[in-house]
Amino acid sequence: MEIIYALFLFTLLSSSHASVNDFCVADTEASDSPIGYPCKPVSKITSDDFVFHGFVAGNTNRSNPVALTPAFVTQFPALNGLGVSAARLDLAQGGTVPMHTHPGATELVIILEGEITAGFLTPTSAYSKTLKSGDLIVFPQGMLHFLVNSGKGKASAFLTFSSANPGAQLLDNLLFSNDLPSSLVARTTFLDLEEVKKLKARFGGRG
Amino acid sequence: MEIIYALFLFTLLSSSHASVNDFCVADTEASDSPIGYPCKPVSKITSDDFVFHGFVAGNTNRSNPVALTPAFVTQFPALNGLGVSAARLDLAQGGTVPMHTHPGATELVIILEGEITAGFLTPTSAYSKTLKSGDLIVFPQGMLHFLVNSGKGKASAFLTFSSANPGAQLLDNLLFSNDLPSSLVARTTFLDLEEVKKLKARFGGRG
Amino acid sequence: MEIIYALFLFTLLSSSHASVNDFCVADTEASDSPIGYPCKPVSKITSDDFVFHGFVAGNTNRSNPVALTPAFVTQFPALNGLGVSAARLDLAQGGTVPMHTHPGATELVIILEGEITAGFLTPTSAYSKTLKSGDLIVFPQGMLHFLVNSGKGKASAFLTFSSANPGAQLLDNLLFSNDLPSSLVARTTFLDLEEVKKLKARFGGRG
Amino acid sequence: MEIIYALFLFTLLSSSHASVNDFCVADTEASDSPIGYPCKPVSKITSDDFVFHGFVAGNTNRSNPVALTPAFVTQFPALNGLGVSAARLDLAQGGTVPMHTHPGATELVIILEGEITAGFLTPTSAYSKTLKSGDLIVFPQGMLHFLVNSGKGKASAFLTFSSANPGAQLLDNLLFSNDLPSSLVARTTFLDLEEVKKLKARFGGRG
Amino acid sequence: MEIIYALFLFTLLSSSHASVNDFCVADTEASDSPIGYPCKPVSKITSDDFVFHGFVAGNTNRSNPVALTPAFVTQFPALNGLGVSAARLDLAQGGTVPMHTHPGATELVIILEGEITAGFLTPTSAYSKTLKSGDLIVFPQGMLHFLVNSGKGKASAFLTFSSANPGAQLLDNLLFSNDLPSSLVARTTFLDLEEVKKLKARFGGRG
Amino acid sequence: MEIIYALFLFTLLSSSHASVNDFCVADTEASDSPIGYPCKPVSKITSDDFVFHGFVAGNTNRSNPVALTPAFVTQFPALNGLGVSAARLDLAQGGTVPMHTHPGATELVIILEGEITAGFLTPTSAYSKTLKSGDLIVFPQGMLHFLVNSGKGKASAFLTFSSANPGAQLLDNLLFSNDLPSSLVARTTFLDLEEVKKLKARFGGRG
């Protein structure tokens, strides 16, 4: 009888056999598309695909003592198509995450330890707070935002995103690491030309 | 004059030439993606691609007398990217579709003949009704639901879904056909260990 | 001990208390929005909200012997936000569903009885087939399509849609029931002016 | 110190390295999918990929003096996945854009010069206006619409769309360039059979 | 001159004045919709709206020593429409989060301390791992999943979701807290009737 | 006979009666939601709702000789829910549109007259070109971008967006019109403190 029973189950499973889209672990060797990567075959997926290691305190032994450990789709292919990702942020004393945006993702920050002052900017207001362990702050999609260690020791946080691939567009990289003429950058930012040239030198830009 | 006229049409058609996305019949041999399959070339599409045969009464000569005939994207590649699919369900007397979910699809059931008792479960309520020919019931996306033949003869229904690929996750298959330790399944379901072991044996699980 | 246990459950439920969006039965008295209607309070929802009655053979005793019974969000408010709906179509011998579109919905047709010839039109091809009981045909979103009873008796079908509110834009209603000048309709359709005037008279248009 | 600083930037950039999806210039040689084309490698992208040339006055020296210059994803691959496209329309005196739909796109028209009468049709109303330079009109997604030069000189407009690939389904092409039997077209449009045959001859249809 | 300048800015800002949708803090007193709540007026928004307090160790002094602190849209209205939320989970030794689903959300778990064994179930495989501090695991949308403290001390984790309102459907609550007849629950789960009755008594169900 | 015929049409129209969502002209007096505004009743809609006037050359008699005329959902409520909008931009000689983003919209620019140099910035490249009448450039969603009149006379362009409400976040407004401490702005932008203070004075910021 159980054999007949198994046949019934098999029949129903013939529909779920198609359910590849319950998840779609990225084949990151293949070409990306606007919605993400093609899927690895289900037959090659194991439990290890759904696990990521390494959200430990990063190395902050730098002039700007910041470490970011991303778990985006590139590092964690199981996130492909699932609309979520995360990162760990470590800020030694004095550490700063400068102004940046994630063009297609909201960021939700969970403060783990220390004191972090964070905020985002809109044309009419800056929304900013000093946060401690156990606090959360949200930066809506595409908003220019920052985080600084405003305390006396180290600080750390988990960052989560409403996208498998949030990117990170640091304002200084955008403005000062390119080869646009400094005069054009100055004209479109209202910064002094000398300031632009100084920051271009610092961030690797030319022109 | 008509030739010149045709040129005008050709010009406008040069835009619609790009309109491959009006439909995208799946190339199911290619890799899937989070949004579905790549498209077969339009030049290879015929009327037959948009037609599916076989929603006839299924064979219910089984211990659990249930037959399901799916027309999901795997069986009916024209549904790729269109957000809809269907299945035919036949239940002989006593037939049961046990508890299951479709993780990414709402299900709309149209009762064809017989009497079916169906419902879905939420943390606060079970919504359940006994239905007859001409009745509809909807199971919102991801809800645990069931259907049983509660009448005296056979029953049948058409199932439609808000996804080209709704899958089907039968609760017993999920819980009892895997190789997780029985003690872990018992611990996370509050079922008795003996019950878990008995159902694991029945559904092909190990551990 | 069970009381303490219930407290634990209550804590977890405090999160699911927010899960109003598992479904959102329409409050059709309130203003619509691009995504649908506001939700009725969950406390007022019963099993009856998820059930629709009346997919029985419609009255086809008319000059064009067609009956359509829709179960769209207006008739079946539980479909609000769920991306699926259905209708029953009855065609007596000679019955015709004339050319029309659903601007925001794919239509999947399940033939119930009789013989129906159906198809949809693209700039480069007409995809059309004669269908019998148990056959399905899909009309991708926004395509102009038709169904006719091409058999010797009555015919019926279930129509399902990838939208809770597919609408129905009958070509003749669009072109001939309005008050645009007949000359403008003729100019933009290449139909003869006399033909336009005749059909305007028939479909209630002016001009 | 700047070198250490650059390391910090590199670390953060390792996240933005994944931000391929900030844009996805189409590899139009690869297979399309329901969401668009796969992406060209970022390393092959230059400024020229984001620029399109040629929105100049089109040649309207035809029996129906209309010219359409599309910049859809096929002509302008950078639009892939970005949900927007455009076209330039030139209408010499007497020019007409006949009734058509874009199944998956809203159209927003900006009148550049001349006088254009334009409108769209719904089952209950025709919304139509005579427009001049500097006016806009919107045709919601999937609506049947038209534009005619109603002035005494030439007219032109920019058309923009809420899709990278709006297609264009001209009603006469749909109805009269196919090989469906004329009697079937007449039956499903309520047009006279003679009218259908005449237009089939004109638009290249058979049957 | 600066005054004229400010006028220019004002002109551009007149467009951004409309940018209410950069964020939409929920007015949770108003009716929900399928996409979330209406927005509070921007004029009433302060920095405090974007901050949530209280991701501290929860009280696990219970028979099942689990504490969950959600920051979903109900608790943190700024998340409305942003597609992300979070929760803190504390598990004392022996603590278990039983089998459950989030019908419309993927869950990404970050292990904070201790040892947690977690996994999700599909019809063909159980994907499960034992995780330590700094590990992540992802449960794709709608999958049945569990977490248990498999270590010797307490454990905690941050849970993040691809939805502002993920809900939580505990399997035992679904199956055993309702008033469906026990025989129907047994029939649709293949559980023994006695087992169903025992669990119904434990979880507050009737029938 | 026509009366009976009209009944048939009425029956089919009973489905399209529900098709409010073919468009949803905003009731901008009501509360916004993440997806847009509630709809005005269809009975109050006229052709005028779908038309916008005023894309004429703007007044550029200013210190920064720029004029922007937006047709976003606030100015043109018919765009509600349709995913597209437009603006007219006029730049007298020397005019500059400084660096800004549209957090949730791609921008497609059509150059009307004059010479405009425009581009957008990514962490690894600046994509920039000098454009003339008839050229288009696209700025993918959320990218920091600029436009300057690089020619000898006036210049103008039409801007179209993949959102009914693209907003506009001018970098200088974001950074220098707020009340964050100047030292914090300097720290998170790497700008000199004196530069920050000077620009704060110019753009109306405090701190």
Tab-separated table of N, CA and C in Angstrom, chain E residues 116-191:
chain	number	residue	atom	x	y	z
E	116	ILE	N	23.788	27.847	17.451
E	116	ILE	CA	22.413	27.659	16.992
E	116	ILE	C	22.424	26.688	15.825
E	117	THR	N	21.549	25.691	15.882
E	117	THR	CA	21.335	24.821	14.727
E	117	THR	C	20.048	25.262	14.062
E	118	ALA	N	20.143	25.520	12.747
E	118	ALA	CA	19.004	26.099	12.037
E	118	ALA	C	18.921	25.503	10.651
E	119	GLY	N	17.714	25.526	10.100
E	119	GLY	CA	17.553	24.994	8.756
E	119	GLY	C	16.181	25.269	8.207
E	120	PHE	N	16.039	24.963	6.912
E	120	PHE	CA	14.721	25.064	6.286
E	120	PHE	C	14.469	23.829	5.446
E	121	LEU	N	13.202	23.580	5.172
E	121	LEU	CA	12.773	22.327	4.572
E	121	LEU	C	12.201	22.582	3.186
E	122	THR	N	12.578	21.734	2.236
E	122	THR	CA	11.947	21.755	0.923
E	122	THR	C	11.400	20.358	0.660
E	123	PRO	N	10.601	20.188	-0.389
E	123	PRO	CA	10.057	18.842	-0.625
E	123	PRO	C	11.137	17.784	-0.864
E	124	THR	N	12.318	18.215	-1.303
E	124	THR	CA	13.335	17.218	-1.644
E	124	THR	C	14.533	17.217	-0.693
E	125	SER	N	14.734	18.249	0.097
E	125	SER	CA	15.900	18.307	0.988
E	125	SER	C	15.599	19.159	2.206
E	126	ALA	N	16.305	18.815	3.298
E	126	ALA	CA	16.379	19.730	4.430
E	126	ALA	C	17.766	20.350	4.407
E	127	TYR	N	17.825	21.681	4.383
E	127	TYR	CA	19.112	22.384	4.406
E	127	TYR	C	19.319	22.877	5.824
E	128	SER	N	20.327	22.367	6.514
E	128	SER	CA	20.471	22.628	7.940
E	128	SER	C	21.943	22.694	8.313
E	129	LYS	N	22.276	23.593	9.254
E	129	LYS	CA	23.668	23.728	9.700
E	129	LYS	C	23.706	24.125	11.171
E	130	THR	N	24.818	23.807	11.810
E	130	THR	CA	25.089	24.312	13.150
E	130	THR	C	25.982	25.544	13.013
E	131	LEU	N	25.537	26.654	13.613
E	131	LEU	CA	26.143	27.961	13.370
E	131	LEU	C	26.708	28.535	14.662
E	132	LYS	N	27.746	29.371	14.491
E	132	LYS	CA	28.346	30.029	15.651
E	132	LYS	C	28.383	31.532	15.416
E	133	SER	N	28.861	32.236	16.419
E	133	SER	CA	28.930	33.695	16.335
E	133	SER	C	29.614	34.134	15.042
E	134	GLY	N	28.988	35.042	14.324
E	134	GLY	CA	29.566	35.543	13.082
E	134	GLY	C	29.095	34.804	11.842
E	135	ASP	N	28.299	33.738	12.035
E	135	ASP	CA	27.752	33.025	10.879
E	135	ASP	C	26.400	33.615	10.485
E	136	LEU	N	26.072	33.450	9.213
E	136	LEU	CA	24.764	33.848	8.686
E	136	LEU	C	24.102	32.633	8.043
E	137	ILE	N	22.779	32.613	8.099
E	137	ILE	CA	22.029	31.630	7.311
E	137	ILE	C	20.820	32.344	6.722
E	138	VAL	N	20.423	31.920	5.516
E	138	VAL	CA	19.282	32.551	4.862
E	138	VAL	C	18.172	31.508	4.664
E	139	PHE	N	16.930	31.922	4.984
E	139	PHE	CA	15.747	31.090	4.736
E	139	PHE	C	14.938	31.762	3.631
E	140	PRO	N	14.959	31.198	2.412
E	140	PRO	CA	14.236	31.867	1.321
E	140	PRO	C	12.742	32.007	1.629
E	141	GLN	N	12.139	32.988	0.979
E	141	GLN	CA	10.747	33.379	1.220
E	141	GLN	C	9.779	32.203	1.303
E	142	GLY	N	9.007	32.157	2.384
E	142	GLY	CA	7.924	31.190	2.514
E	142	GLY	C	8.341	29.791	2.946
E	143	MET	N	9.632	29.558	3.136
E	143	MET	CA	10.107	28.213	3.502
E	143	MET	C	9.843	27.932	4.984
E	144	LEU	N	9.507	26.686	5.292
E	144	LEU	CA	9.340	26.242	6.681
E	144	LEU	C	10.723	26.099	7.307
E	145	HIS	N	10.930	26.758	8.466
E	145	HIS	CA	12.279	26.738	9.044
E	145	HIS	C	12.219	26.734	10.557
E	146	PHE	N	13.379	26.494	11.175
E	146	PHE	CA	13.470	26.373	12.638
E	146	PHE	C	14.845	26.836	13.086
E	147	LEU	N	14.952	27.144	14.396
E	147	LEU	CA	16.246	27.428	15.030
E	147	LEU	C	16.209	26.836	16.430
E	148	VAL	N	17.293	26.175	16.828
E	148	VAL	CA	17.380	25.688	18.200
E	148	VAL	C	18.749	26.036	18.771
E	149	ASN	N	18.737	26.308	20.064
E	149	ASN	CA	19.995	26.486	20.769
E	149	ASN	C	20.598	25.094	20.960
E	150	SER	N	21.650	24.809	20.221
E	150	SER	CA	22.257	23.475	20.302
E	150	SER	C	23.542	23.502	21.128
E	151	GLY	N	23.786	24.627	21.800
E	151	GLY	CA	25.013	24.745	22.576
E	151	GLY	C	24.760	24.597	24.079
E	152	LYS	N	25.764	24.965	24.846
E	152	LYS	CA	25.694	24.733	26.285
E	152	LYS	C	25.351	25.981	27.074
E	153	GLY	N	25.314	27.140	26.417
E	153	GLY	CA	24.938	28.369	27.121
E	153	GLY	C	23.814	29.057	26.386
E	154	LYS	N	23.674	30.342	26.627
E	154	LYS	CA	22.636	31.077	25.899
E	154	LYS	C	23.121	31.373	24.486
E	155	ALA	N	22.177	31.715	23.641
E	155	ALA	CA	22.489	32.070	22.262
E	155	ALA	C	21.603	33.230	21.858
E	156	SER	N	22.103	34.027	20.910
E	156	SER	CA	21.264	35.121	20.425
E	156	SER	C	21.598	35.399	18.965
E	157	ALA	N	20.672	36.055	18.305
E	157	ALA	CA	20.833	36.321	16.868
E	157	ALA	C	20.002	37.531	16.503
E	158	PHE	N	20.428	38.180	15.414
E	158	PHE	CA	19.587	39.194	14.789
E	158	PHE	C	18.964	38.568	13.554
E	159	LEU	N	17.672	38.806	13.403
E	159	LEU	CA	16.934	38.308	12.246
E	159	LEU	C	16.587	39.515	11.383
E	160	THR	N	16.847	39.434	10.095
E	160	THR	CA	16.418	40.515	9.211
E	160	THR	C	15.573	39.912	8.098
E	161	PHE	N	14.674	40.728	7.566
E	161	PHE	CA	13.643	40.241	6.643
E	161	PHE	C	13.535	41.158	5.423
E	162	SER	N	13.139	40.572	4.316
E	162	SER	CA	12.950	41.329	3.079
E	162	SER	C	11.542	41.904	2.984
E	163	SER	N	10.973	42.292	4.092
E	163	SER	CA	9.621	42.843	4.139
E	163	SER	C	9.523	43.694	5.392
E	164	ALA	N	8.730	44.747	5.340
E	164	ALA	CA	8.510	45.553	6.539
E	164	ALA	C	7.581	44.861	7.517
E	165	ASN	N	6.954	43.792	7.087
E	165	ASN	CA	5.920	43.168	7.896
E	165	ASN	C	5.900	41.665	7.646
E	166	PRO	N	6.923	40.939	8.117
E	166	PRO	CA	7.075	39.541	7.724
E	166	PRO	C	6.079	38.579	8.367
E	167	GLY	N	5.382	39.002	9.425
E	167	GLY	CA	4.514	38.052	10.117
E	167	GLY	C	5.313	36.885	10.647
E	168	ALA	N	4.644	35.898	11.187
E	168	ALA	CA	5.300	34.683	11.690
E	168	ALA	C	4.216	33.675	11.897
E	169	GLN	N	4.249	32.613	11.143
E	169	GLN	CA	3.210	31.593	11.218
E	169	GLN	C	3.810	30.330	11.810
E	170	LEU	N	3.606	30.169	13.120
E	170	LEU	CA	4.118	29.001	13.812
E	170	LEU	C	3.261	27.793	13.467
E	171	LEU	N	3.917	26.721	13.047
E	171	LEU	CA	3.183	25.553	12.571
E	171	LEU	C	2.199	25.023	13.617
E	172	ASP	N	2.634	24.963	14.860
E	172	ASP	CA	1.733	24.440	15.887
E	172	ASP	C	0.535	25.344	16.116
E	173	ASN	N	0.764	26.641	16.065
E	173	ASN	CA	-0.382	27.534	16.171
E	173	ASN	C	-1.345	27.330	15.012
E	174	LEU	N	-0.795	27.199	13.811
E	174	LEU	CA	-1.650	27.007	12.645
E	174	LEU	C	-2.495	25.749	12.795
E	175	LEU	N	-1.821	24.657	13.184
E	175	LEU	CA	-2.504	23.356	13.163
E	175	LEU	C	-3.359	23.098	14.397
E	176	PHE	N	-2.940	23.640	15.546
E	176	PHE	CA	-3.531	23.149	16.796
E	176	PHE	C	-4.227	24.206	17.642
E	177	SER	N	-4.227	25.454	17.239
E	177	SER	CA	-4.928	26.461	18.053
E	177	SER	C	-6.274	26.839	17.445
E	178	ASN	N	-6.684	26.168	16.386
E	178	ASN	CA	-7.934	26.522	15.703
E	178	ASN	C	-9.090	25.643	16.196
E	179	ASP	N	-10.246	25.838	15.610
E	179	ASP	CA	-11.409	25.052	16.004
E	179	ASP	C	-11.865	24.099	14.898
E	180	LEU	N	-10.970	23.747	13.997
E	180	LEU	CA	-11.291	22.699	13.021
E	180	LEU	C	-11.448	21.369	13.769
E	181	PRO	N	-12.312	20.463	13.280
E	181	PRO	CA	-12.411	19.154	13.926
E	181	PRO	C	-11.054	18.449	13.951
E	182	SER	N	-10.749	17.829	15.056
E	182	SER	CA	-9.476	17.105	15.171
E	182	SER	C	-9.348	16.050	14.084
E	183	SER	N	-10.477	15.462	13.709
E	183	SER	CA	-10.412	14.429	12.685
E	183	SER	C	-9.989	15.012	11.341
E	184	LEU	N	-10.398	16.234	11.063
E	184	LEU	CA	-10.005	16.883	9.813
E	184	LEU	C	-8.517	17.227	9.834
E	185	VAL	N	-8.042	17.703	10.976
E	185	VAL	CA	-6.611	17.999	11.090
E	185	VAL	C	-5.801	16.716	10.924
E	186	ALA	N	-6.273	15.640	11.551
E	186	ALA	CA	-5.559	14.364	11.419
E	186	ALA	C	-5.559	13.889	9.966
E	187	ARG	N	-6.699	14.018	9.324
E	187	ARG	CA	-6.812	13.548	7.937
E	187	ARG	C	-5.884	14.318	7.002
E	188	THR	N	-5.710	15.588	7.222
E	188	THR	CA	-4.933	16.417	6.299
E	188	THR	C	-3.467	16.551	6.707
E	189	THR	N	-3.094	15.928	7.819
E	189	THR	CA	-1.687	15.958	8.234
E	189	THR	C	-1.098	14.554	8.355
E	190	PHE	N	-1.947	13.523	8.304
E	190	PHE	CA	-1.522	12.143	8.519
E	190	PHE	C	-1.023	11.905	9.941
E	191	LEU	N	-1.269	12.856	10.846
E	191	LEU	CA	-0.939	12.630	12.248
E	191	LEU	C	-2.016	11.744	12.865
